[in-house]
Amino acid sequence: MTGPDDVAARLRAAGCVWAEDEATLLREASGSDAELDALVARRVSGEPLELVLGWVAFLGLRLRVAPGTFVPRRRTELLARTARREAGRRAGDPVVVEMCCGVGPVAAALEGLPGTVHAADLDDVALACARVNAPSARIHRGDLYDALPDDLAGRVDVLVANAPYVPTRRIASMPPEAREHEPLVALDGGADGVDVHRRLAAGAPAWLAPGGVVLVETSPAQLPLTLAALADAGLDVSSVRDDDVGGCVAVGVSRSAAGPA
């Protein structure tokens, strides 16, 4: 039988800083010594703990994740909290869209609140997780706005996205857990990190309701570029920061109604 000290020792030798805590979680996730050994072997090989466990903690929830999906970070809790606040400001049943949703952390954070939530992504594995994490959300597959039903044009109250924002040149310096186990499309934001942000911003006015808001997670370094993209789209811009979780969100507000071009 594999003892807790043995598991922690193996994890510690592999460089896991919180070896004892991880050992406890892996033991809880396993139904037998053989299964525990398999999980520990995956973790020792460098696979992120969350993917080994099959879940990640997020705003008090346990969200399903799977190998090959992007693991929501704690900093994205600011994006989800801001989306909840903005949706709560709308009268009636607001329409919220989580673009580039991955496993749907923002949609999951909106479960049980008034309104209709849509979530869209390109990846089938991530969308399968999103369906579990946000069972009330309407799930769509496709590239950005191509994924959305036409009847949402001009009706979206809150458009939220954690799109990739790592500059291409910095991918190689990311921790191996991310660059070797998470999809490149969820990490690589192009030369300056905001290629997808520009596409999101350019298309947003056609989908937003009057006074609708766009919320885009970004980094402090990319924030001026993300705000510029939103401003270029005719939106009034601001930002929200939470240094406790390392979160940074660019905000753009629609001034008037718009329809698709």
Short mmCIF file of C-alpha atoms in Angstrom, two decimals:
data_model
loop_
_atom_site.label_atom_id
_atom_site.label_comp_id
_atom_site.label_asym_id
_atom_site.label_seq_id
_atom_site.Cartn_x
_atom_site.Cartn_y
_atom_site.Cartn_z
CA MET A 1 0.00 0.00 0.00
CA THR A 2 1.26 3.47 -0.88
CA GLY A 3 1.49 5.59 2.25
CA PRO A 4 0.87 9.34 2.38
CA ASP A 5 4.51 10.04 3.17
CA ASP A 6 5.60 8.00 0.13
CA VAL A 7 3.32 9.96 -2.18
CA ALA A 8 4.43 13.30 -0.77
CA ALA A 9 8.08 12.28 -1.11
CA ARG A 10 7.61 11.39 -4.77
CA LEU A 11 5.87 14.68 -5.44
CA ARG A 12 8.48 16.66 -3.52
CA ALA A 13 11.28 15.01 -5.46
CA ALA A 14 9.54 16.05 -8.67
CA GLY A 15 9.55 19.69 -7.54
CA CYS A 16 5.98 20.05 -6.29
CA VAL A 17 6.07 22.88 -3.76
CA TRP A 18 2.86 21.86 -1.97
CA ALA A 19 3.64 18.15 -2.00
CA GLU A 20 1.71 17.24 1.18
CA ASP A 21 -1.43 19.07 0.08
CA GLU A 22 -1.26 17.55 -3.38
CA ALA A 23 -0.73 14.08 -1.92
CA THR A 24 -3.94 14.45 0.10
CA LEU A 25 -5.94 15.54 -2.96
CA LEU A 26 -4.58 12.72 -5.11
CA ARG A 27 -5.41 10.14 -2.47
CA GLU A 28 -8.95 11.51 -2.23
CA ALA A 29 -9.31 11.28 -6.01
CA SER A 30 -8.17 7.67 -6.25
CA GLY A 31 -10.17 4.53 -5.56
CA SER A 32 -7.26 2.14 -5.22
CA ASP A 33 -3.50 2.02 -4.77
CA ALA A 34 -3.12 1.29 -8.48
CA GLU A 35 -5.18 4.32 -9.41
CA LEU A 36 -3.25 6.46 -6.95
CA ASP A 37 0.05 5.34 -8.46
CA ALA A 38 -1.24 6.24 -11.92
CA LEU A 39 -2.35 9.70 -10.79
CA VAL A 40 0.93 10.37 -9.01
CA ALA A 41 2.87 9.26 -12.09
CA ARG A 42 0.93 11.77 -14.21
CA ARG A 43 1.65 14.54 -11.74
CA VAL A 44 5.33 13.63 -11.42
CA SER A 45 5.63 13.74 -15.21
CA GLY A 46 4.65 17.41 -15.09
CA GLU A 47 0.92 17.30 -15.85
CA PRO A 48 -0.95 20.09 -14.00
CA LEU A 49 -2.55 18.93 -10.77
CA GLU A 50 -5.96 20.19 -11.87
CA LEU A 51 -5.91 18.08 -15.03
CA VAL A 52 -4.84 15.04 -13.02
CA LEU A 53 -7.67 15.58 -10.53
CA GLY A 54 -10.19 16.49 -13.22
CA TRP A 55 -11.30 19.69 -11.48
CA VAL A 56 -10.14 23.16 -10.52
CA ALA A 57 -11.33 25.37 -7.68
CA PHE A 58 -12.91 28.61 -8.93
CA LEU A 59 -14.99 31.08 -6.92
CA GLY A 60 -15.99 28.37 -4.47
CA LEU A 61 -16.91 25.94 -7.26
CA ARG A 62 -15.26 22.80 -8.53
CA LEU A 63 -15.11 23.12 -12.31
CA ARG A 64 -14.51 20.12 -14.50
CA VAL A 65 -11.35 20.23 -16.60
CA ALA A 66 -9.89 17.57 -18.88
CA PRO A 67 -6.52 16.87 -20.50
CA GLY A 68 -5.98 19.29 -23.33
CA THR A 69 -8.15 22.06 -21.87
CA PHE A 70 -7.07 25.42 -20.49
CA VAL A 71 -7.19 25.49 -16.68
CA PRO A 72 -8.93 28.63 -15.34
CA ARG A 73 -6.63 30.70 -13.14
CA ARG A 74 -7.57 32.46 -9.95
CA ARG A 75 -7.05 35.85 -11.64
CA THR A 76 -10.04 35.06 -13.86
CA GLU A 77 -12.24 35.23 -10.76
CA LEU A 78 -12.10 39.03 -11.21
CA LEU A 79 -13.54 38.64 -14.71
CA ALA A 80 -16.34 36.43 -13.39
CA ARG A 81 -17.11 38.72 -10.46
CA THR A 82 -17.21 41.74 -12.77
CA ALA A 83 -19.53 39.89 -15.16
CA ARG A 84 -21.87 39.04 -12.29
CA ARG A 85 -21.92 42.66 -11.15
CA GLU A 86 -22.59 43.99 -14.66
CA ALA A 87 -25.33 41.44 -15.30
CA GLY A 88 -26.93 42.32 -11.97
CA ARG A 89 -27.16 45.97 -13.00
CA ARG A 90 -29.43 45.12 -15.94
CA ALA A 91 -33.18 45.13 -15.51
CA GLY A 92 -35.11 42.00 -16.38
CA ASP A 93 -33.23 39.02 -17.77
CA PRO A 94 -29.86 40.11 -19.15
CA VAL A 95 -28.18 38.33 -22.05
CA VAL A 96 -24.59 37.34 -21.26
CA VAL A 97 -22.10 35.81 -23.69
CA GLU A 98 -18.87 34.16 -22.56
CA MET A 99 -16.66 34.16 -25.63
CA CYS A 100 -13.56 31.92 -25.84
CA CYS A 101 -15.20 30.19 -22.89
CA GLY A 102 -12.99 27.12 -22.54
CA VAL A 103 -14.51 25.09 -19.72
CA GLY A 104 -16.96 27.92 -18.99
CA PRO A 105 -15.78 29.45 -15.71
CA VAL A 106 -17.74 32.70 -16.12
CA ALA A 107 -20.87 30.89 -17.31
CA ALA A 108 -20.56 28.61 -14.28
CA ALA A 109 -20.28 31.62 -11.96
CA LEU A 110 -23.55 32.94 -13.39
CA GLU A 111 -25.52 29.73 -12.77
CA GLY A 112 -28.71 30.41 -10.84
CA LEU A 113 -28.75 34.14 -11.55
CA PRO A 114 -31.40 35.88 -13.69
CA GLY A 115 -30.75 36.03 -17.40
CA THR A 116 -29.69 33.91 -20.35
CA VAL A 117 -26.08 32.86 -20.69
CA HIS A 118 -24.41 31.79 -23.93
CA ALA A 119 -20.92 30.31 -24.07
CA ALA A 120 -18.83 29.79 -27.21
CA ASP A 121 -15.51 28.19 -28.06
CA LEU A 122 -13.76 26.26 -30.82
CA ASP A 123 -12.71 23.23 -28.78
CA ASP A 124 -15.06 20.27 -28.39
CA VAL A 125 -13.33 18.90 -25.28
CA ALA A 126 -13.53 22.25 -23.52
CA LEU A 127 -17.17 22.67 -24.52
CA ALA A 128 -17.99 19.24 -23.10
CA CYS A 129 -16.61 20.45 -19.77
CA ALA A 130 -18.51 23.73 -20.09
CA ARG A 131 -21.78 21.81 -20.47
CA VAL A 132 -21.12 20.15 -17.12
CA ASN A 133 -19.90 23.30 -15.38
CA ALA A 134 -22.69 25.53 -16.66
CA PRO A 135 -25.66 23.27 -17.40
CA SER A 136 -28.05 26.19 -17.89
CA ALA A 137 -25.88 27.93 -20.47
CA ARG A 138 -26.52 27.68 -24.19
CA ILE A 139 -23.34 26.27 -25.71
CA HIS A 140 -22.10 27.15 -29.20
CA ARG A 141 -19.11 25.98 -31.22
CA GLY A 142 -17.34 28.31 -33.61
CA ASP A 143 -14.81 31.08 -34.14
CA LEU A 144 -15.79 34.12 -32.07
CA TYR A 145 -19.00 35.75 -33.35
CA ASP A 146 -19.47 33.10 -36.05
CA ALA A 147 -20.56 30.80 -33.22
CA LEU A 148 -23.46 32.98 -32.08
CA PRO A 149 -27.08 32.78 -33.26
CA ASP A 150 -27.99 35.70 -35.52
CA ASP A 151 -30.86 36.72 -33.27
CA LEU A 152 -28.40 37.80 -30.55
CA ALA A 153 -27.20 40.71 -32.69
CA GLY A 154 -27.85 43.98 -30.86
CA ARG A 155 -29.13 42.16 -27.75
CA VAL A 156 -26.04 41.21 -25.71
CA ASP A 157 -25.90 43.04 -22.39
CA VAL A 158 -22.59 41.60 -21.17
CA LEU A 159 -19.93 40.19 -23.49
CA VAL A 160 -17.09 38.63 -21.53
CA ALA A 161 -13.93 36.93 -22.73
CA ASN A 162 -10.75 35.44 -21.40
CA ALA A 163 -9.13 35.30 -24.84
CA PRO A 164 -5.41 34.47 -25.22
CA TYR A 165 -3.14 37.40 -24.43
CA VAL A 166 0.39 35.97 -24.11
CA PRO A 167 2.71 37.42 -26.77
CA THR A 168 3.99 34.67 -29.07
CA ARG A 169 7.64 35.24 -28.13
CA ARG A 170 6.83 34.62 -24.46
CA ILE A 171 5.18 31.22 -24.91
CA ALA A 172 8.54 29.45 -24.68
CA SER A 173 9.22 30.99 -21.27
CA MET A 174 5.89 29.95 -19.77
CA PRO A 175 5.89 27.18 -17.12
CA PRO A 176 6.06 23.71 -18.72
CA GLU A 177 2.71 22.82 -17.11
CA ALA A 178 1.05 25.42 -19.32
CA ARG A 179 2.96 25.27 -22.58
CA GLU A 180 3.15 21.47 -22.70
CA HIS A 181 -0.32 20.56 -21.46
CA GLU A 182 -2.66 23.39 -22.44
CA PRO A 183 -3.75 24.20 -26.00
CA LEU A 184 -1.57 26.78 -27.76
CA VAL A 185 -4.68 28.46 -29.18
CA ALA A 186 -5.72 29.31 -25.61
CA LEU A 187 -2.37 30.91 -24.82
CA ASP A 188 -0.93 32.60 -27.91
CA GLY A 189 -2.24 36.15 -28.39
CA GLY A 190 -0.05 36.99 -31.36
CA ALA A 191 2.95 39.27 -31.68
CA ASP A 192 1.88 41.78 -29.01
CA GLY A 193 -0.65 39.56 -27.23
CA VAL A 194 -3.85 41.29 -28.33
CA ASP A 195 -4.63 39.89 -31.80
CA VAL A 196 -7.80 38.16 -30.57
CA HIS A 197 -8.73 41.16 -28.43
CA ARG A 198 -8.75 43.33 -31.55
CA ARG A 199 -11.05 40.88 -33.32
CA LEU A 200 -13.35 40.76 -30.30
CA ALA A 201 -13.46 44.54 -30.04
CA ALA A 202 -14.06 45.11 -33.74
CA GLY A 203 -17.06 42.81 -33.80
CA ALA A 204 -18.57 43.79 -30.47
CA PRO A 205 -20.69 46.84 -31.46
CA ALA A 206 -22.83 44.76 -33.81
CA TRP A 207 -23.80 42.41 -30.98
CA LEU A 208 -24.11 44.70 -27.97
CA ALA A 209 -27.39 46.10 -26.71
CA PRO A 210 -27.49 49.85 -26.03
CA GLY A 211 -25.30 50.38 -22.99
CA GLY A 212 -23.97 46.84 -23.29
CA VAL A 213 -20.54 46.13 -21.86
CA VAL A 214 -17.49 44.18 -23.04
CA LEU A 215 -15.20 42.68 -20.39
CA VAL A 216 -11.86 41.30 -21.56
CA GLU A 217 -9.28 39.76 -19.26
CA THR A 218 -5.81 41.04 -20.07
CA SER A 219 -2.47 41.67 -18.38
CA PRO A 220 -1.20 44.98 -17.03
CA ALA A 221 1.35 45.01 -19.86
CA GLN A 222 -1.29 44.45 -22.55
CA LEU A 223 -3.98 46.63 -20.92
CA PRO A 224 -3.24 49.83 -22.91
CA LEU A 225 -3.40 47.87 -26.18
CA THR A 226 -6.63 46.10 -25.22
CA LEU A 227 -8.22 49.40 -24.19
CA ALA A 228 -7.09 50.97 -27.47
CA ALA A 229 -8.77 48.17 -29.41
CA LEU A 230 -12.03 48.73 -27.54
CA ALA A 231 -11.81 52.49 -28.03
CA ASP A 232 -11.14 52.05 -31.74
CA ALA A 233 -14.42 50.10 -31.89
CA GLY A 234 -16.25 53.16 -30.56
CA LEU A 235 -16.64 51.97 -26.97
CA ASP A 236 -16.14 54.03 -23.81
CA VAL A 237 -13.29 52.38 -21.94
CA SER A 238 -12.09 51.83 -18.39
CA SER A 239 -10.43 49.03 -16.45
CA VAL A 240 -10.71 47.01 -13.26
CA ARG A 241 -7.79 45.57 -11.27
CA ASP A 242 -7.54 43.19 -8.32
CA ASP A 243 -3.97 42.80 -7.15
CA ASP A 244 -4.98 40.15 -4.60
CA VAL A 245 -5.71 37.67 -7.40
CA GLY A 246 -3.57 39.33 -10.07
CA GLY A 247 -6.62 40.11 -12.20
CA CYS A 248 -6.89 42.83 -14.83
CA VAL A 249 -10.02 43.46 -16.93
CA ALA A 250 -10.47 45.92 -19.78
CA VAL A 251 -13.99 47.36 -19.98
CA GLY A 252 -15.77 48.81 -23.01
CA VAL A 253 -19.32 50.22 -22.94
CA SER A 254 -21.55 50.61 -25.97
CA ARG A 255 -23.02 54.06 -26.57
CA SER A 256 -25.90 53.12 -28.89
CA ALA A 257 -27.67 50.30 -30.63
CA ALA A 258 -25.92 48.61 -33.53
CA GLY A 259 -26.79 45.86 -35.95
CA PRO A 260 -24.60 43.47 -37.90
CA ALA A 261 -22.87 44.92 -40.92
#
